XYZ file of C-alpha atoms in Angstrom:
336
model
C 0.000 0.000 0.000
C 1.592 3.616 -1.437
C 0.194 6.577 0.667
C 0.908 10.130 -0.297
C -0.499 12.943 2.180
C -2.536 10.607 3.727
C -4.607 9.304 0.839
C -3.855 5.990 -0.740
C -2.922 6.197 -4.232
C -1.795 2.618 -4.948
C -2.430 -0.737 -3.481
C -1.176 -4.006 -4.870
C -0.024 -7.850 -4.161
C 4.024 -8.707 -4.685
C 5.771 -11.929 -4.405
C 8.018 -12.589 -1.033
C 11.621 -11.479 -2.101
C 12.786 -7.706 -3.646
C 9.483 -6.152 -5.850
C 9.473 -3.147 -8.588
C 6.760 -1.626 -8.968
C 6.067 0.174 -12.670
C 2.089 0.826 -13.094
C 2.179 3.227 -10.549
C 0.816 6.793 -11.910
C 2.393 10.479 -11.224
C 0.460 11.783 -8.941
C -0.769 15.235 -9.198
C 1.102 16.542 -6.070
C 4.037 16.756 -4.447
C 4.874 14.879 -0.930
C 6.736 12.042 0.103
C 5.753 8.392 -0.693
C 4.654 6.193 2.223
C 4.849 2.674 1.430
C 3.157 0.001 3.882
C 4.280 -3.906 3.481
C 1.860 -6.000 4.988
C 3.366 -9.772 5.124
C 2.152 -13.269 5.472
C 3.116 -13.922 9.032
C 1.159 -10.272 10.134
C 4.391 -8.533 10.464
C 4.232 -5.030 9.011
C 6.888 -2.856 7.343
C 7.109 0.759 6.661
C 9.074 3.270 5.177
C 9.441 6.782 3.123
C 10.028 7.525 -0.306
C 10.940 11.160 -1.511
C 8.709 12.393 -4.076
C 8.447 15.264 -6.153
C 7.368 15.779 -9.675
C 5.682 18.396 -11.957
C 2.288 17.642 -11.291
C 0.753 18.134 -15.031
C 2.530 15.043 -16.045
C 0.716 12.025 -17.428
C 1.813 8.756 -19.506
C 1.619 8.115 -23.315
C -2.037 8.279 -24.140
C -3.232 9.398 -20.935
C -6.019 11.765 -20.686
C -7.334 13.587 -17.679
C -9.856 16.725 -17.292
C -11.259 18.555 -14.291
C -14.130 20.639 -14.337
C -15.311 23.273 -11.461
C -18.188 25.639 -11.237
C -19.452 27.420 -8.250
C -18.474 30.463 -5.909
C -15.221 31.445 -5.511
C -14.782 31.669 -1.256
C -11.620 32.374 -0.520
C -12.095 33.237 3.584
C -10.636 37.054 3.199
C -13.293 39.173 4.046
C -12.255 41.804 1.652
C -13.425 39.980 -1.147
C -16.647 39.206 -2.624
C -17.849 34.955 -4.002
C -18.516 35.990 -7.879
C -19.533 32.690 -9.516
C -17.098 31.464 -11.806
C -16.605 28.059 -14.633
C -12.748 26.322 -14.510
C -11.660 23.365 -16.711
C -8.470 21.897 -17.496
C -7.028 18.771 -19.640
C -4.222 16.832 -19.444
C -2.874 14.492 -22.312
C 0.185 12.131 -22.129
C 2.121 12.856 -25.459
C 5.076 10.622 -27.298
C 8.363 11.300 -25.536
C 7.440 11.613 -22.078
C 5.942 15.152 -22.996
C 2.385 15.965 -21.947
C 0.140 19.028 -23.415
C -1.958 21.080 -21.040
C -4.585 23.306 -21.278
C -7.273 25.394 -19.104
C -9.968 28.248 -18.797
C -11.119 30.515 -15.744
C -14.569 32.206 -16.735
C -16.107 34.743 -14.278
C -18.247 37.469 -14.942
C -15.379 40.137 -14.921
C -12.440 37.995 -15.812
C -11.041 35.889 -18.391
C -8.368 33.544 -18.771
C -6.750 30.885 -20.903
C -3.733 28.483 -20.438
C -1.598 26.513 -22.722
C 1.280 24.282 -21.637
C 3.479 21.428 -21.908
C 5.807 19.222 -19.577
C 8.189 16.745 -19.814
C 9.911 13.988 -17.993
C 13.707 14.257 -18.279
C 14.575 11.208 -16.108
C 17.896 11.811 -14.175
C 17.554 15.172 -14.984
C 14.412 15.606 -13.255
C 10.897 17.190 -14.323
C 10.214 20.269 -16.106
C 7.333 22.678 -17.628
C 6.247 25.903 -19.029
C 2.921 27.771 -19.645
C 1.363 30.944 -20.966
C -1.798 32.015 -19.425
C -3.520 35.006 -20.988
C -6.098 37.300 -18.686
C -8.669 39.901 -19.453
C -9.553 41.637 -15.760
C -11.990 44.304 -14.639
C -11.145 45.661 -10.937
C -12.992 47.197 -8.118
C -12.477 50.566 -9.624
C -14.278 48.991 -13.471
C -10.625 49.410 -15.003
C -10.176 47.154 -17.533
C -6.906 45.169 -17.989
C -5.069 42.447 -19.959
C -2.162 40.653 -19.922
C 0.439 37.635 -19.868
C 1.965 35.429 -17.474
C 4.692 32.719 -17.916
C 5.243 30.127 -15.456
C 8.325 27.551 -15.303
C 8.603 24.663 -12.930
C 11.123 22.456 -12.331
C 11.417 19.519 -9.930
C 14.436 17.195 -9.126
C 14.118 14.073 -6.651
C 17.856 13.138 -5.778
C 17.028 9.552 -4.117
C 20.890 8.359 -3.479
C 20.721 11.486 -0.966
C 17.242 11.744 0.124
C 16.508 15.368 -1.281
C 13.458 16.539 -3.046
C 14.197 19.991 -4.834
C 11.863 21.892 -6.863
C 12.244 25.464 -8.097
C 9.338 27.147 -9.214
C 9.657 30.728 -11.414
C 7.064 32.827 -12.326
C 7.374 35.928 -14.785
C 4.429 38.410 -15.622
C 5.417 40.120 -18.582
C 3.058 42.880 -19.057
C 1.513 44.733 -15.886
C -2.410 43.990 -17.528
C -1.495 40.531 -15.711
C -4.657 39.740 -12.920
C -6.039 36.687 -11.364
C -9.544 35.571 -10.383
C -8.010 36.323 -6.928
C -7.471 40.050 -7.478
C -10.777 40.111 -9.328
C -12.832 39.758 -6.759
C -11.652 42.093 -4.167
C -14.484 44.999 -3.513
C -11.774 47.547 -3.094
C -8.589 49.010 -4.927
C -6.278 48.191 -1.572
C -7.129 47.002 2.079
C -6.231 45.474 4.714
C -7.729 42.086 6.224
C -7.192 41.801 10.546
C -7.039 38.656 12.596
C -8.406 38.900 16.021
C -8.294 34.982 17.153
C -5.174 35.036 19.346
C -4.449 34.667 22.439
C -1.370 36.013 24.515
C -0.215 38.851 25.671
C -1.373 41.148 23.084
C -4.536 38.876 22.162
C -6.432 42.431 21.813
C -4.450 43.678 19.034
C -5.828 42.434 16.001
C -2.647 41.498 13.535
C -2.578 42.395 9.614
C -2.699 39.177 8.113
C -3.444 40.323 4.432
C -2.648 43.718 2.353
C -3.693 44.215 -0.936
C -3.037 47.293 -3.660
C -4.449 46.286 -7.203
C -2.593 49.291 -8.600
C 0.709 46.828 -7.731
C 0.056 43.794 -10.356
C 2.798 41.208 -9.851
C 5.576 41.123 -11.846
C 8.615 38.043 -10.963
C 8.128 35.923 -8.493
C 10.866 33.144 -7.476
C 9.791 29.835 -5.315
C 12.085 27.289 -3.916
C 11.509 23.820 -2.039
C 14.112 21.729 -0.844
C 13.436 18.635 1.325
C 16.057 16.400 3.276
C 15.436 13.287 4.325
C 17.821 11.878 7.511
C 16.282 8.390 7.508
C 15.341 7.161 10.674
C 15.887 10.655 12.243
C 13.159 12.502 10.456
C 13.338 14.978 7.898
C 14.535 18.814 7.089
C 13.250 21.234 4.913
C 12.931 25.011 3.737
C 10.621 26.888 1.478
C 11.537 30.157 0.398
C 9.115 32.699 -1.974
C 10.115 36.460 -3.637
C 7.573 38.732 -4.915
C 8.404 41.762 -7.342
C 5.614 43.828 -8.011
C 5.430 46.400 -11.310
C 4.848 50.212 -10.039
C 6.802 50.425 -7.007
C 10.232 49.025 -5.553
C 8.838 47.095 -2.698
C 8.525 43.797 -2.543
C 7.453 40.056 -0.323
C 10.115 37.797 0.568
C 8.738 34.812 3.051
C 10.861 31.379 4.202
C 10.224 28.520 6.008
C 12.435 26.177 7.515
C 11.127 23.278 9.765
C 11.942 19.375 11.117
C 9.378 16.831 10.641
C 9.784 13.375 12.368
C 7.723 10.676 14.074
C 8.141 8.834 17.815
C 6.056 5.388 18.950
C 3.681 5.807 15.746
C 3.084 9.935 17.002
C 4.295 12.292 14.313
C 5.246 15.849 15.207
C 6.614 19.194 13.398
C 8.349 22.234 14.641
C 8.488 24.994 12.293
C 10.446 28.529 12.097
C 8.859 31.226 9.405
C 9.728 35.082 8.471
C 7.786 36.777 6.324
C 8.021 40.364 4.899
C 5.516 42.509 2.819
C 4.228 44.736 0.658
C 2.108 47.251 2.744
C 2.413 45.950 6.356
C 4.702 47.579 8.048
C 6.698 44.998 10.491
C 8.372 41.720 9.976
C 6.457 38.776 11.082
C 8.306 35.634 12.704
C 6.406 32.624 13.597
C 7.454 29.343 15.951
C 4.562 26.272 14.892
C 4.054 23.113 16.636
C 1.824 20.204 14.851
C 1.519 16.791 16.646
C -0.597 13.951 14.860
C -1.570 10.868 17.187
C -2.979 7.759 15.551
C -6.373 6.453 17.384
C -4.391 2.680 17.954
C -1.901 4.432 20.090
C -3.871 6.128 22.058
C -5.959 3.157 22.710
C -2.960 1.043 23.120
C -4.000 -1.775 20.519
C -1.929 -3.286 17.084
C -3.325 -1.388 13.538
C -5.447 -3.155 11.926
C -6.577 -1.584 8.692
C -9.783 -3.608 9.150
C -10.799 -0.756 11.984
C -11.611 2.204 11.097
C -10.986 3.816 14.538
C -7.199 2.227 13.535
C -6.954 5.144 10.727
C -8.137 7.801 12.757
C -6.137 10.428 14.704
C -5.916 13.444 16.710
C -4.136 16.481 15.623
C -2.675 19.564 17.604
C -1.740 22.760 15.784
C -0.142 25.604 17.740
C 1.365 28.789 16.713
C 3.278 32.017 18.502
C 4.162 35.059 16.446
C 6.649 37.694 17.374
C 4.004 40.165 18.562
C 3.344 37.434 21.456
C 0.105 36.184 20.095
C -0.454 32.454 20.407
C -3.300 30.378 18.173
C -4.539 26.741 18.934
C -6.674 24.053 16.769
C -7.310 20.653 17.485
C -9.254 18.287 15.285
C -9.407 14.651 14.221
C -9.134 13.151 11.121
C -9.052 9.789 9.304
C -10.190 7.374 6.134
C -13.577 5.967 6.934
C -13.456 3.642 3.649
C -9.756 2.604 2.811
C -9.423 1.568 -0.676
């Protein structure tokens, strides 16, 4: 059994003895590979596979579509729901390439992708698009433009590192997404008042906006380090240029993941800088996951479902002293 974030994405019978297995599909996101050996004699083995991949990619004669329609909800209360139509299609080409295409329809904005990927092999994963936008804004300006994105992702498993950089170039400032579309206002700011702490009655920015500042290059890198038994290291790093002013977002992340008696945990250091608020934010996170069978003290069984359930713990502390909590439980209530 192959899990990746959770979800199963491959399940199979192998003979006793060293297996290879070469049906399994890319998947469409990125995140380690956790593979589950369930034996004869009840014994169980586990371990972790880096993945990472473009996640367009499909095999030879492959074809895959999506389609959406409904309100766009984002959760930032500076913007409105306008409905909105999105469909894409994949289609696995000769050569390892694979085409790509998609549309975002709203009743103000417009846009239309092309693409295509390709597997490289050793060399890793790669792609580029063009997405072309027509936009109308708060203020009923009316704007179009182009974007070109290029990803590239490289899973180095003789060292256990997963490294994908991610570069995105607006070429023309007419560039908008459905995101910027539906904000009711030019620029504004969006508060968060769930904290606690010292200063829990000082709501925090937690969002700026200025539509007059359309994004211009923007640079994203993951890298991923797996220590084996010990856990795992990584950092994410993301800069933002914007056209019409000299200001601009830079925001890392660098964190440990690792597991203990079946419990996983995460502690987490971020900094993040931008455009429009006026001091730089550090945050410390904690996440602990607990599996139900621990807790309860009994073997997994995948036959219970209380067996793939868990508890999860989420805490956070910013440099202004404010703390936030969540708790929750999760799980797969039909495994297959």
């Amino acid at each position: 059994t192959i899990r990746q974030n959770g979800f199963i994405i491959y399940q199979s019978y192998v003979s006793p003895g060293a297996f290879e297995i070469t049906d399994l599909h890319p998947t469409s996101s990125n995140g380690d590979l956790d593979v589950t050996i369930d034996e004869r004699d009840g014994n169980q083995q586990n371990y972790t596979i880096p993945y990472s991949t473009v996640p367009i990619l499909q095999r030879e004669g492959r074809f895959k579509f999506d389609l959406t329609a409904g309100d766009f909800r984002s959760g930032n209360s500076q913007q409105s729901s306008p409905f909105f139509f999105q469909g894409t299609a994949l289609g696995g080409l000769p050569q390892e390439f694979t085409a790509y295409g998609g549309t975002q329809l709203s009743a103000n904005y417009t846009a239309f992708l092309l693409g295509l990927g390709r597997n490289l092999g050793n060399w890793g994963t790669v792609s580029l698009d063009v997405t072309h936008a027509r936009s109308q804004l708060a203020d009923d300006s009316r704007h179009e433009g182009d974007s070109i994105r290029f990803l590239y992702a490289k899973s180095m498993n003789t060292f256990g590192t997963n490294f994908q950089l991610m570069g995105y170039r607006y070429s023309t400032q007419g560039f908008y997404t459905l995101d910027d579309v539906a904000y009711r206002r030019m620029e504004g700011y969006e508060y968060d008042y769930d904290y606690d702490g010292e200063h829990r009655d000082e709501p925090i920015i937690v969002n700026y906006h200025n539509l007059r500042f359309s994004r211009k290059d923007r640079l994203q890198l993951n890298i991923s380090q797996s220590l084996n038994d010990f856990g795992s290291l990584y950092i994410s790093g993301t800069h933002q240029k914007y056209w019409n002013t000299s200001d601009s977002d830079t925001w890392y992340q660098v964190g440990y993941t690792s597991s203990w008696v079946g419990i996983s945990y995460s502690l987490s250091f971020s900094w993040n800088e931008s455009v429009g608020i006026p001091d730089n934010e550090r945050i410390v996170g904690l996440n602990v996951s607990v599996p139900f069978n621990v807790l309860t003290k009994r073997r997994y069984t995948r036959e219970n479902a209380l067996d793939r359930a868990y508890a999860s713990f989420n805490a956070n502390r910013n440099s202004n002293g404010q703390n936030s909590w969540l708790a929750g439980v999760g799980g797969t209530l039909l495994e297959g």
